mmCIF file of N, CA and C in Angstrom:
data_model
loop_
_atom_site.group_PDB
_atom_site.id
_atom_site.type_symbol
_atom_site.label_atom_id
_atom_site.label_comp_id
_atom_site.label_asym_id
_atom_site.label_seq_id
_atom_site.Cartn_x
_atom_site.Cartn_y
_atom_site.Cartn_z
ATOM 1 N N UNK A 1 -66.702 140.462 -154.451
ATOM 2 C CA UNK A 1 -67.868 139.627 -154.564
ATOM 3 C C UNK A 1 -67.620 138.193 -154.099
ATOM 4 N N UNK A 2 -66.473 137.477 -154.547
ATOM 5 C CA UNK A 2 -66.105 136.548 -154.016
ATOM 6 C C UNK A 2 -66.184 136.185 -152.722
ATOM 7 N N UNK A 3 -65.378 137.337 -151.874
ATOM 8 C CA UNK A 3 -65.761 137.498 -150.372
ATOM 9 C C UNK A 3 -66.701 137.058 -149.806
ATOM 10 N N UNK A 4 -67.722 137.745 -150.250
ATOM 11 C CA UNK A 4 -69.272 138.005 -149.695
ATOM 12 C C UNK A 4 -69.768 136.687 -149.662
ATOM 13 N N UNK A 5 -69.842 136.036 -150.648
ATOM 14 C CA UNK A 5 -70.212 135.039 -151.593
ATOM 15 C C UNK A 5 -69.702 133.865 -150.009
ATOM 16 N N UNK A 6 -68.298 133.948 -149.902
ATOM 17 C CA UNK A 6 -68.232 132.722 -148.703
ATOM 18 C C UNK A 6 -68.585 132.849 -147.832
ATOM 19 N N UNK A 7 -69.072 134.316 -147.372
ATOM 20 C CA UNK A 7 -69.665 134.277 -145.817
ATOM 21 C C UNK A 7 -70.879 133.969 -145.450
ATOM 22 N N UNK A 8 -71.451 134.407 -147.173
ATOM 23 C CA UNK A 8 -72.905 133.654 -146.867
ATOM 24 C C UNK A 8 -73.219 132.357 -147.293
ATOM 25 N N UNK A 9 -72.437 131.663 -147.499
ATOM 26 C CA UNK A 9 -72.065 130.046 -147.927
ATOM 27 C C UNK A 9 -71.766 129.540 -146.340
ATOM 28 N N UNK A 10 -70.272 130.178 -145.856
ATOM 29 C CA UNK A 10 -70.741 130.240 -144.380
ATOM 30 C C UNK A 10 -71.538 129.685 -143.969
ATOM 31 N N UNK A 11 -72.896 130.809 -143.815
ATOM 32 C CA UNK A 11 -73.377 131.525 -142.712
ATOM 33 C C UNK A 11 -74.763 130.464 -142.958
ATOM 34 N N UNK A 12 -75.021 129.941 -144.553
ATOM 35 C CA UNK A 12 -75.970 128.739 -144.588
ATOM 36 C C UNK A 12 -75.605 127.275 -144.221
ATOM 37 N N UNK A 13 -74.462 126.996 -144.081
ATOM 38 C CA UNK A 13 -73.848 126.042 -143.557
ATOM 39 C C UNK A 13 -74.102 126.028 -142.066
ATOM 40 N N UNK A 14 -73.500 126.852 -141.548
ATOM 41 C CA UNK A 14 -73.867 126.891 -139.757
ATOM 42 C C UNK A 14 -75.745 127.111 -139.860
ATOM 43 N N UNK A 15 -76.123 127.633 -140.439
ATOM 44 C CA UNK A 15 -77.385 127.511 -140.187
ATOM 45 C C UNK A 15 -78.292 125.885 -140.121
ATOM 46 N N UNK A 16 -77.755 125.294 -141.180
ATOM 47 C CA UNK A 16 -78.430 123.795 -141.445
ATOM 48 C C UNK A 16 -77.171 122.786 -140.468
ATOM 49 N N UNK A 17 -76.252 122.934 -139.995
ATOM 50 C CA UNK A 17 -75.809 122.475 -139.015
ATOM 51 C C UNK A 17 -76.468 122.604 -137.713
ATOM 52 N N UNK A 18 -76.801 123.698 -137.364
ATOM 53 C CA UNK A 18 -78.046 123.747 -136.114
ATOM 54 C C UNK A 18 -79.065 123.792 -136.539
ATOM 55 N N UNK A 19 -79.463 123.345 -137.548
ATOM 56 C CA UNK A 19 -81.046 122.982 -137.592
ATOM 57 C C UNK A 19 -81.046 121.551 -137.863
ATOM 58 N N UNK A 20 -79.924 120.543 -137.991
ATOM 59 C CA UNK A 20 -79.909 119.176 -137.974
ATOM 60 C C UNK A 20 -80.263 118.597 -136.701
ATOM 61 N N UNK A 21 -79.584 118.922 -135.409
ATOM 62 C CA UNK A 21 -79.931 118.416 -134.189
ATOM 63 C C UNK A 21 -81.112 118.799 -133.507
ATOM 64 N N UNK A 22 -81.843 119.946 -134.024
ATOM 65 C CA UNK A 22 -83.066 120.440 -133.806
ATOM 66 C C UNK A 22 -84.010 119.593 -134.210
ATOM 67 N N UNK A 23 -84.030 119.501 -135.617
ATOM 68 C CA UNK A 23 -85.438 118.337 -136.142
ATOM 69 C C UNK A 23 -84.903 117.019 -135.911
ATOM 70 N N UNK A 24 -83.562 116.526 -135.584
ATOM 71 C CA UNK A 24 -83.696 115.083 -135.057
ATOM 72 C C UNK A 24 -84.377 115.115 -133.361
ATOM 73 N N UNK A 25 -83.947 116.109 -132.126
ATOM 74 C CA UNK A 25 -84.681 116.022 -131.327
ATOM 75 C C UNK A 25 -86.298 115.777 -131.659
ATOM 76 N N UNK A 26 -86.529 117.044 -132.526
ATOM 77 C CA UNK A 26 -88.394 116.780 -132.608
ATOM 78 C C UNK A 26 -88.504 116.190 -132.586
ATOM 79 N N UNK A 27 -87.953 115.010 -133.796
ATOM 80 C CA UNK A 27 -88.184 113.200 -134.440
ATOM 81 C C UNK A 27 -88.517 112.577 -133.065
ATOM 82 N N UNK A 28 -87.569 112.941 -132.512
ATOM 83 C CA UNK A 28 -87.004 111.868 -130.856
ATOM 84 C C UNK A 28 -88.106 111.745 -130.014
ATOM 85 N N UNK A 29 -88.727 113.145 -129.959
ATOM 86 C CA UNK A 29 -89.695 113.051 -129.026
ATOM 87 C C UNK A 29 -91.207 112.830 -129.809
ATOM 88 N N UNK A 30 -91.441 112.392 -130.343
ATOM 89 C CA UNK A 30 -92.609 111.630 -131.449
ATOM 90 C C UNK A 30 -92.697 110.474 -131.191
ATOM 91 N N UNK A 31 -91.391 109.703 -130.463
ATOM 92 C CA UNK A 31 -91.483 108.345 -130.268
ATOM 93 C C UNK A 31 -92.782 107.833 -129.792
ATOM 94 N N UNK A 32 -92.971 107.006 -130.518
ATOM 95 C CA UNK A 32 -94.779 106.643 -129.748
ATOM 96 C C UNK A 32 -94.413 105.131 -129.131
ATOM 97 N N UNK A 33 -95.559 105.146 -128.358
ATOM 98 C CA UNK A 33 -95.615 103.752 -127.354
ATOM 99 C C UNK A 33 -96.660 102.823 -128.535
ATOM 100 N N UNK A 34 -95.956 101.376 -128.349
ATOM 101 C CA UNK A 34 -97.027 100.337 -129.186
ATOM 102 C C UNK A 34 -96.540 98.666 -128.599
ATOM 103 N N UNK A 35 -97.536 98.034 -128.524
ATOM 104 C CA UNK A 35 -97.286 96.408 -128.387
ATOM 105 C C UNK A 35 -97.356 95.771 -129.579
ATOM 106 N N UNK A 36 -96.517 94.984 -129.795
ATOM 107 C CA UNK A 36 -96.516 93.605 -130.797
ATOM 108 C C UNK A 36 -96.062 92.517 -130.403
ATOM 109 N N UNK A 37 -97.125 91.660 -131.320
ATOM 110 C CA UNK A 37 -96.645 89.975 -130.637
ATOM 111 C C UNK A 37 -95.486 89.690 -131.956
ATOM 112 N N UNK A 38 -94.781 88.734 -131.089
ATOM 113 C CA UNK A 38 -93.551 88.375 -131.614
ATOM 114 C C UNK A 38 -93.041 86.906 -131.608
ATOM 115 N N UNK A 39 -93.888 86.530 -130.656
ATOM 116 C CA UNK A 39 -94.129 84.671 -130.929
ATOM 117 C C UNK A 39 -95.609 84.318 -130.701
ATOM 118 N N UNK A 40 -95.369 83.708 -131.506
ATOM 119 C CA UNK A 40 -97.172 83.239 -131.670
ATOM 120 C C UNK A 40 -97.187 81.924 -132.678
ATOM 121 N N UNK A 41 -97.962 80.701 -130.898
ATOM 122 C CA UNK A 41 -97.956 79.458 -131.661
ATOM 123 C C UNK A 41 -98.920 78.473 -130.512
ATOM 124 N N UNK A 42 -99.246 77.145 -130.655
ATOM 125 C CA UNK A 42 -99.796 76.941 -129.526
ATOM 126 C C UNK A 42 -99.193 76.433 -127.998
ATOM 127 N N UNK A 43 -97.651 76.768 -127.920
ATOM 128 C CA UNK A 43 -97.382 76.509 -127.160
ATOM 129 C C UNK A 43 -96.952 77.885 -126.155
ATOM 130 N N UNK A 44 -97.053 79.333 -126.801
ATOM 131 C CA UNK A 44 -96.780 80.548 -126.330
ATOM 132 C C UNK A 44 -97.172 81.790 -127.119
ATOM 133 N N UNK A 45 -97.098 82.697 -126.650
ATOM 134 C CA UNK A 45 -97.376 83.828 -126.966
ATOM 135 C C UNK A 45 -96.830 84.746 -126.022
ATOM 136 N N UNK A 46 -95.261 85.159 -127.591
ATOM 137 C CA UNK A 46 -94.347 86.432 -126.694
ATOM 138 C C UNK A 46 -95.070 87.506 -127.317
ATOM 139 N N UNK A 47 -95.095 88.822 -126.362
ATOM 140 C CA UNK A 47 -94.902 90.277 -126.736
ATOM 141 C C UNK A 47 -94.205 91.019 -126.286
ATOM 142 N N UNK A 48 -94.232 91.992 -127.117
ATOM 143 C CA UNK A 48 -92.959 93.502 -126.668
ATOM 144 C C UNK A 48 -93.722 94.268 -126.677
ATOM 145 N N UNK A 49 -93.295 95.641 -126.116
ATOM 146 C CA UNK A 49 -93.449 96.722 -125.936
ATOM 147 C C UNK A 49 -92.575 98.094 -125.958
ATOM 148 N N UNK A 50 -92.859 98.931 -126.981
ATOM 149 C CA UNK A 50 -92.085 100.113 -126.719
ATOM 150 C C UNK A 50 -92.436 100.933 -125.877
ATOM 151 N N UNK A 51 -92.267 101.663 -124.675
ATOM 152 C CA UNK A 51 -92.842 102.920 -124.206
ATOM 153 C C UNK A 51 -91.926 104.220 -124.490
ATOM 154 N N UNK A 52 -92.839 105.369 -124.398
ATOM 155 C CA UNK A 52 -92.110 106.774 -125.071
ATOM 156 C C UNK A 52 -91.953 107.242 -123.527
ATOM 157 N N UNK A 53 -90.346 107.494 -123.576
ATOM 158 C CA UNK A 53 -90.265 108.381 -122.170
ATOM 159 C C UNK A 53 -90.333 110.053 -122.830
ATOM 160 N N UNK A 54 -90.495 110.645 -121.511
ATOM 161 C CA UNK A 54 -91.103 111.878 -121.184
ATOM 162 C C UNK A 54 -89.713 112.592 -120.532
ATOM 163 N N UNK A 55 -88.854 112.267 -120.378
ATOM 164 C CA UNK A 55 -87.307 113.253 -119.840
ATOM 165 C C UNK A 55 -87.202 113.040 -118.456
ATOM 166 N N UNK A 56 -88.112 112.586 -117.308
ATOM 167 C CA UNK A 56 -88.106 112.674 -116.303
ATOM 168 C C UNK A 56 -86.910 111.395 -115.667
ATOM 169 N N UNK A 57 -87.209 110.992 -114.482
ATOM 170 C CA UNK A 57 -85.941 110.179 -113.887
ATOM 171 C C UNK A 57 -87.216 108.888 -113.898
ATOM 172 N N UNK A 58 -88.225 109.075 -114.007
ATOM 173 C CA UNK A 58 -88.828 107.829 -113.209
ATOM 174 C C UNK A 58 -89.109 106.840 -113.994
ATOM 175 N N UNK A 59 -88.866 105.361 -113.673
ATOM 176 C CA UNK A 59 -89.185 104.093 -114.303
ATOM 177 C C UNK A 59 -89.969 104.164 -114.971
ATOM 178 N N UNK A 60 -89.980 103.452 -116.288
ATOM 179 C CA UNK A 60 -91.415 102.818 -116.849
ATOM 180 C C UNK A 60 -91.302 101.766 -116.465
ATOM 181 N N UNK A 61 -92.609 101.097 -116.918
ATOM 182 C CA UNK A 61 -93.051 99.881 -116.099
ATOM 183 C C UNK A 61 -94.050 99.543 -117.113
ATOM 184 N N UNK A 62 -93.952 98.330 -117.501
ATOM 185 C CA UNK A 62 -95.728 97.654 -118.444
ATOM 186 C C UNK A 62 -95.827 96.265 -118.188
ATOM 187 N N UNK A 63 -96.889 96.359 -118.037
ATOM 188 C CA UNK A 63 -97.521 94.599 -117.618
ATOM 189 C C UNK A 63 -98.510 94.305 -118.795
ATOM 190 N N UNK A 64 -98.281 93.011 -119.023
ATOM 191 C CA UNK A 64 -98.609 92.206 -120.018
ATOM 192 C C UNK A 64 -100.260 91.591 -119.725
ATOM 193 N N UNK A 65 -101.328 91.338 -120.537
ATOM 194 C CA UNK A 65 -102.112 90.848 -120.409
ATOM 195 C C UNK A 65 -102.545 89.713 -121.296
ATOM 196 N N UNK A 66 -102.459 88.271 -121.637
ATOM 197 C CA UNK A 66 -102.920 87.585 -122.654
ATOM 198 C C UNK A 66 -104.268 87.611 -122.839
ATOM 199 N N UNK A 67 -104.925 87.436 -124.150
ATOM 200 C CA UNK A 67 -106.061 87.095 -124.341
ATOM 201 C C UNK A 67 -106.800 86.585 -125.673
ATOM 202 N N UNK A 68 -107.620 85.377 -125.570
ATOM 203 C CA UNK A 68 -108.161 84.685 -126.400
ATOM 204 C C UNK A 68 -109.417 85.482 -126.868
ATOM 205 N N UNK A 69 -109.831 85.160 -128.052
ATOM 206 C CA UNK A 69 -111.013 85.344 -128.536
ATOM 207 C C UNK A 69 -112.391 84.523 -128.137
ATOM 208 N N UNK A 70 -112.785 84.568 -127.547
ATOM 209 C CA UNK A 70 -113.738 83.633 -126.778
ATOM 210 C C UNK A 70 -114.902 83.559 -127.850
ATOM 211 N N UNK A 71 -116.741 82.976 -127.879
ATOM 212 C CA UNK A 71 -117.721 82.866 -128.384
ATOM 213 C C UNK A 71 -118.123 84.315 -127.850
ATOM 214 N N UNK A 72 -117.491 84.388 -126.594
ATOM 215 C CA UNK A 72 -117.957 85.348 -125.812
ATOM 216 C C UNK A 72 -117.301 87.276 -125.970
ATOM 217 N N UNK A 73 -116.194 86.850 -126.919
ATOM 218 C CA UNK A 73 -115.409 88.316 -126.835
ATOM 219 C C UNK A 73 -114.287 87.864 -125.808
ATOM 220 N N UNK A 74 -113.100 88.634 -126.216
ATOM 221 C CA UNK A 74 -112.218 88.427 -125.721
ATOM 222 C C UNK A 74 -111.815 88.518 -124.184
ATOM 223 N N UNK A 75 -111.279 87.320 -123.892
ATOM 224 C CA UNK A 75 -110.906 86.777 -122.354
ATOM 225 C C UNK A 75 -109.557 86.490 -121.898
ATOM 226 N N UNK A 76 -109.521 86.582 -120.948
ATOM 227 C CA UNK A 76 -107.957 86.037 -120.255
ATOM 228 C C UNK A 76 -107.819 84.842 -120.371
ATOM 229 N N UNK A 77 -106.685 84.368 -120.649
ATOM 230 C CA UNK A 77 -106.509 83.156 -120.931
ATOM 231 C C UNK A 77 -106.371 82.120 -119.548
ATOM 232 N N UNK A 78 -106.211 81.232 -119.520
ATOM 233 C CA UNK A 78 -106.666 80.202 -118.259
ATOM 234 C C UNK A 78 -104.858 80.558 -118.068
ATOM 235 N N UNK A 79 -104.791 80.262 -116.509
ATOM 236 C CA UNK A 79 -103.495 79.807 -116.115
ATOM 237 C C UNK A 79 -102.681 81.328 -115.617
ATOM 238 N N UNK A 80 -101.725 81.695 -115.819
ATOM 239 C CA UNK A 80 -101.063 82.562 -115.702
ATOM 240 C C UNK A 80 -101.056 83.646 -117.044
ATOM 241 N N UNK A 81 -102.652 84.949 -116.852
ATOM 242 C CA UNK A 81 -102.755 85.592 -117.773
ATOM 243 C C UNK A 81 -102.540 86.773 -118.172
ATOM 244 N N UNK A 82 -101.139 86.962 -116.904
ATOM 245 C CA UNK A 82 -100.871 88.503 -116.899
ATOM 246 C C UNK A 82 -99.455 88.050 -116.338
ATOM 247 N N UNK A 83 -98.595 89.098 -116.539
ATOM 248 C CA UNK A 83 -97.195 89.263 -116.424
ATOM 249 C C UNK A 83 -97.171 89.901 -115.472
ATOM 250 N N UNK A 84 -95.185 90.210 -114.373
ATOM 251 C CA UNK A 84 -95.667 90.575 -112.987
ATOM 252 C C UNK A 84 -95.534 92.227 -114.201
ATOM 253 N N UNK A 85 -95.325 93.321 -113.259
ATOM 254 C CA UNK A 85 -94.666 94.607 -113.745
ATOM 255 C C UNK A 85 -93.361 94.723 -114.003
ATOM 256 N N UNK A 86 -92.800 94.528 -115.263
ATOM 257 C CA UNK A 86 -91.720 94.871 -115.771
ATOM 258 C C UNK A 86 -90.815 95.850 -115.872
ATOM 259 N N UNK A 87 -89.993 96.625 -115.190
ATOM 260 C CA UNK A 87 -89.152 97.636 -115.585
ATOM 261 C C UNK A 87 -88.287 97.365 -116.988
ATOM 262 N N UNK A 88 -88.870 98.796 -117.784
ATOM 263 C CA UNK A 88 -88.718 99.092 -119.036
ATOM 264 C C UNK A 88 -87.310 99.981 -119.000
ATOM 265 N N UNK A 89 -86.683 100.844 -118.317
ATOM 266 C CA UNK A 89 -86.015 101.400 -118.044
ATOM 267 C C UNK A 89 -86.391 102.967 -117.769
ATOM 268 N N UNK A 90 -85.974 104.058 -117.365
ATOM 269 C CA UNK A 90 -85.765 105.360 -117.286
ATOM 270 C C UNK A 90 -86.534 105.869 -118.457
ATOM 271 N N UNK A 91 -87.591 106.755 -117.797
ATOM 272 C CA UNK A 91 -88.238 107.781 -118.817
ATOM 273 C C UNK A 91 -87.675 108.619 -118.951
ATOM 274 N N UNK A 92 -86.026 108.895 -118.700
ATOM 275 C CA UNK A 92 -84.890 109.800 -119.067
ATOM 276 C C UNK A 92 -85.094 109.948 -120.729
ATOM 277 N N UNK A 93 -85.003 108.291 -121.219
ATOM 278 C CA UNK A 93 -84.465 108.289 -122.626
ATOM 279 C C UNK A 93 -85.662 108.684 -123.357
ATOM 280 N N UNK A 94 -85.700 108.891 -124.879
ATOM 281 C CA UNK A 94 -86.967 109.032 -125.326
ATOM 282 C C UNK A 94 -88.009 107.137 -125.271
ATOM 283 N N UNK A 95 -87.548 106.363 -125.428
ATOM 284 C CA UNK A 95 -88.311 104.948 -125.186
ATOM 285 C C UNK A 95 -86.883 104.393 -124.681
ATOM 286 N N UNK A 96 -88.055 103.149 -124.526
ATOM 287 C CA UNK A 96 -87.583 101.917 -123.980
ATOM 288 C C UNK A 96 -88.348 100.557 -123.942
ATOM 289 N N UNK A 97 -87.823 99.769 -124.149
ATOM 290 C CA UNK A 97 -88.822 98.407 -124.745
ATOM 291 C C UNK A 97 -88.442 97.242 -123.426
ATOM 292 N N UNK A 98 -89.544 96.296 -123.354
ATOM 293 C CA UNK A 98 -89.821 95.333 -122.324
ATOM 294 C C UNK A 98 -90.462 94.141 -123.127
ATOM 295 N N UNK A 99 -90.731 92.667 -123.003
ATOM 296 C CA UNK A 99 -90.911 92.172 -123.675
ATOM 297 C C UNK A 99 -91.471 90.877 -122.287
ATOM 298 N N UNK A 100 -92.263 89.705 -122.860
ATOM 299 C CA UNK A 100 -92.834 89.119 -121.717
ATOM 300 C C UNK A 100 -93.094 87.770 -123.147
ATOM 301 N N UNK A 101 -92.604 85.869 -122.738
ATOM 302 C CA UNK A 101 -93.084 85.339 -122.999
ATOM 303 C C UNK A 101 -94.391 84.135 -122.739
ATOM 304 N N UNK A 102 -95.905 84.398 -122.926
ATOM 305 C CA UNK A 102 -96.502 83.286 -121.986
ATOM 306 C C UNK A 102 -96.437 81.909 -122.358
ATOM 307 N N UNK A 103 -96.591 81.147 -121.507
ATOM 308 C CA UNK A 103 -96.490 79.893 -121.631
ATOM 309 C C UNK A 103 -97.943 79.159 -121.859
ATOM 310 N N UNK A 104 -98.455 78.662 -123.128
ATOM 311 C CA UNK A 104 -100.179 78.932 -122.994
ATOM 312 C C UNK A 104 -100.359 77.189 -123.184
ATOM 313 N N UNK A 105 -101.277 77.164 -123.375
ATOM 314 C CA UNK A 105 -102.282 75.673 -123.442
ATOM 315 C C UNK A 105 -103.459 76.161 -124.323
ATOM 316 N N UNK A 106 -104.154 75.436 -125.545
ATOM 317 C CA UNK A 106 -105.414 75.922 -125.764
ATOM 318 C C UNK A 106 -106.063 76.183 -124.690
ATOM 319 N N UNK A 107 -106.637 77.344 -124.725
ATOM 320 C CA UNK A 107 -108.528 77.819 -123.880
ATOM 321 C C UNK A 107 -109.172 76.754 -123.967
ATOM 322 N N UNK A 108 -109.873 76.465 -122.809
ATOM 323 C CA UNK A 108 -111.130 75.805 -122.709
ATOM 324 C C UNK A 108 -112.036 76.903 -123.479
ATOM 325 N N UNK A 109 -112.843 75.879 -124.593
ATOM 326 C CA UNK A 109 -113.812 76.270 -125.451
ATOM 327 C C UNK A 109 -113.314 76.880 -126.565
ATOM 328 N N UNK A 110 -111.976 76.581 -126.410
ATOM 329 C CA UNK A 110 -111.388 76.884 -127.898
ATOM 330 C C UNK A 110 -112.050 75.578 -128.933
ATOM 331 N N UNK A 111 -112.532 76.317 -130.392
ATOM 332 C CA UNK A 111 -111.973 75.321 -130.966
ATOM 333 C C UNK A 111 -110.906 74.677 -131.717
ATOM 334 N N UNK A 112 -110.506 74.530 -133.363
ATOM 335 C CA UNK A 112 -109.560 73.639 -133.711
ATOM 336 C C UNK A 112 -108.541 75.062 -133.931
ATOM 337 N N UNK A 113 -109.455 76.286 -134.073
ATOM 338 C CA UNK A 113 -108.577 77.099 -134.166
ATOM 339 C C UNK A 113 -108.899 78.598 -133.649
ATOM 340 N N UNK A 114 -108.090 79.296 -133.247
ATOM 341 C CA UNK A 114 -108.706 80.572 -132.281
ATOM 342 C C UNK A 114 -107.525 81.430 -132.469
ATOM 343 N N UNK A 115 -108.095 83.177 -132.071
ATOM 344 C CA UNK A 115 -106.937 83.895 -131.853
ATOM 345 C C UNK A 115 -106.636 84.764 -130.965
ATOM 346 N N UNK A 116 -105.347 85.337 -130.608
ATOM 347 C CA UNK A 116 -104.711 85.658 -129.379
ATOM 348 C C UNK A 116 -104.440 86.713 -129.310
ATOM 349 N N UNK A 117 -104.314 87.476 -128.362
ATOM 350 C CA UNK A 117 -103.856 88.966 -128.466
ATOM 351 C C UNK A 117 -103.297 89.444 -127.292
ATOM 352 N N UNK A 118 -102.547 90.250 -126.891
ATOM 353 C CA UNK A 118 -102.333 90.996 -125.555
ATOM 354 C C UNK A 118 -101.939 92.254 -125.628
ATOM 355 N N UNK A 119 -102.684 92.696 -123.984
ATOM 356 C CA UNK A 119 -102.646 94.416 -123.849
ATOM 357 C C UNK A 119 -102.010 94.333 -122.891
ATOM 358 N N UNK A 120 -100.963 95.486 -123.247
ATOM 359 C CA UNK A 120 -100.056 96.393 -122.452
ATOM 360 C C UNK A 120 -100.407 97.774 -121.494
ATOM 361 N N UNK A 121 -100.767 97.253 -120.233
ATOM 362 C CA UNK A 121 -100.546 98.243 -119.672
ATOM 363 C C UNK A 121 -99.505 99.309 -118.997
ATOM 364 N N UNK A 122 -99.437 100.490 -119.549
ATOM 365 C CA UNK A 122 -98.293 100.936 -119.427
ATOM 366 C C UNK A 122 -97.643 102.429 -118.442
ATOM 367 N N UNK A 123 -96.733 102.162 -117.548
ATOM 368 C CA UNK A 123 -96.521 103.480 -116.724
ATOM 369 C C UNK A 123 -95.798 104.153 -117.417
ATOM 370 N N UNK A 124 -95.804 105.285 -117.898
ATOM 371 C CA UNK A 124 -94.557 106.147 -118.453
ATOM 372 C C UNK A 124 -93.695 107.031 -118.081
ATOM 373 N N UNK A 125 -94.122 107.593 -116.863
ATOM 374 C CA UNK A 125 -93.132 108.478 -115.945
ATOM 375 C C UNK A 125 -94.180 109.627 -115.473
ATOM 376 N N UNK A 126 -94.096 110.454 -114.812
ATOM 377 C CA UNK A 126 -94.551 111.828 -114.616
ATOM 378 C C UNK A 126 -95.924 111.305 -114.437
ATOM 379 N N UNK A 127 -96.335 110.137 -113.884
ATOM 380 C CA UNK A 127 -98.295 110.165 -113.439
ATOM 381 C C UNK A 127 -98.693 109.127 -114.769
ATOM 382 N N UNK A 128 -98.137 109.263 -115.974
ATOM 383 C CA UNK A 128 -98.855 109.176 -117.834
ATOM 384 C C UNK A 128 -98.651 107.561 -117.644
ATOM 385 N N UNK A 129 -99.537 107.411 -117.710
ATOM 386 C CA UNK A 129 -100.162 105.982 -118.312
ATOM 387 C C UNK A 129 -100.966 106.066 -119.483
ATOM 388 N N UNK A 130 -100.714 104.456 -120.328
ATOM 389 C CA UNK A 130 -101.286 104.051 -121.488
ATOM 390 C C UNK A 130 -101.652 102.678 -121.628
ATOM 391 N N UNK A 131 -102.284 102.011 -122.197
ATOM 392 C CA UNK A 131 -102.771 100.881 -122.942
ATOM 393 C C UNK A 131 -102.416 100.968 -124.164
ATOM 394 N N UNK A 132 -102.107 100.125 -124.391
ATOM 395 C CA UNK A 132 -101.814 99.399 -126.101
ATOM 396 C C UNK A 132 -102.121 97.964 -126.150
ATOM 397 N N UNK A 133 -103.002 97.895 -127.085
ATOM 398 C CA UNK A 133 -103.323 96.235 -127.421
ATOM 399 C C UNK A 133 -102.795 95.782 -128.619
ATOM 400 N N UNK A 134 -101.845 94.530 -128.588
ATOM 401 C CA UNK A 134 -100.889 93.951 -129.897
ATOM 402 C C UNK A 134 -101.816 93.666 -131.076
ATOM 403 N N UNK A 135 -101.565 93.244 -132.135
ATOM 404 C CA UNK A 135 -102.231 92.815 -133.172
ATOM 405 C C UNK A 135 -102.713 91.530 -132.604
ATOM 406 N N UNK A 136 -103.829 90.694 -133.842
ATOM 407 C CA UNK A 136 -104.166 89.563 -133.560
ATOM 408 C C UNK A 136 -103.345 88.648 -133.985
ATOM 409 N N UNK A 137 -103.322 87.265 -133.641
ATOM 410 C CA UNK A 137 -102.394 86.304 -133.861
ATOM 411 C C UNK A 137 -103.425 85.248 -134.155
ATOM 412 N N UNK A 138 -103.254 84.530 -135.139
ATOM 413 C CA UNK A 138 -103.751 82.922 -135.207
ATOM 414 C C UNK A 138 -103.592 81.887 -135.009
ATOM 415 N N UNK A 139 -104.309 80.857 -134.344
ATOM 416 C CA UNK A 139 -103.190 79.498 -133.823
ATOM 417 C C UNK A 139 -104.435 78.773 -134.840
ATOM 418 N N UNK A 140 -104.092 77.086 -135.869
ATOM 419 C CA UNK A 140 -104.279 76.638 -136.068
ATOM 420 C C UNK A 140 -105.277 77.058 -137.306
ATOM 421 N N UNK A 141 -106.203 75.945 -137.740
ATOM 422 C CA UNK A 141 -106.963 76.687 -139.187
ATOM 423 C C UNK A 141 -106.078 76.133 -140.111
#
């Protein structure tokens, strides 16, 4: 009985040993794509970006968009309101992150206080593109 007893002690051991690298892959590939701002003040507004690669060889790439809250709904900000296209790295890995800081000035028609946001447009490999827009940010108030 003893015998028996270790082979199937064994035989559950090797079992949850290959089922460890199994559900961490799943995990892996769940990675989701998202923007967040990460400086936010009135002299800039940084964001990042994660993108989820897809296994393939080809670049990601995401470009940055700033934007104010206008009277009007949200606008590009005056000056330089988009980032060039960033290489994120290889949609080999499951992600990869890119990050962009702008250099801002209050908006014309801002008033004492307004808020900021930016969308990520994003290449992911294999054709797949996405958008993600960061949270809002507050300057002043």
């Amino acid at each position: 009985m003893p015998r028996k007893s270790r082979f199937v002690a064994l035989g559950v051991a090797l079992l949850a040993v290959t089922a460890v690298p199994a559900l961490a892959a799943d995990t892996e590939e769940l990675t989701p794509s998202w923007a967040n701002v990460n400086i936010c003040n009135s002299g800039q507004l940084g964001v990042r970006a994660q993108l989820a690669g897809d296994g393939s060889t080809d670049i990601m790439r995401v470009r940055f968009s700033a934007e104010w809250l206008s009277p009007g709904g949200w606008a590009p900000l005056t000056g330089q309101a988009s980032s060039p296209w960033l290489d994120a790295g290889s949609a080999e890995f499951t992600w990869a992150q890119a990050g962009w800081t702008f250099n801002i000035s209050v908006p014309a028609g801002a008033t004492a206080s307004y808020q900021l946001r930016a969308v990520a447009e994003m290449q992911l490999g294999s054709g797949r593109t996405a958008t993600q827009t960061t949270g809002v940010c507050g300057i002043g108030g």
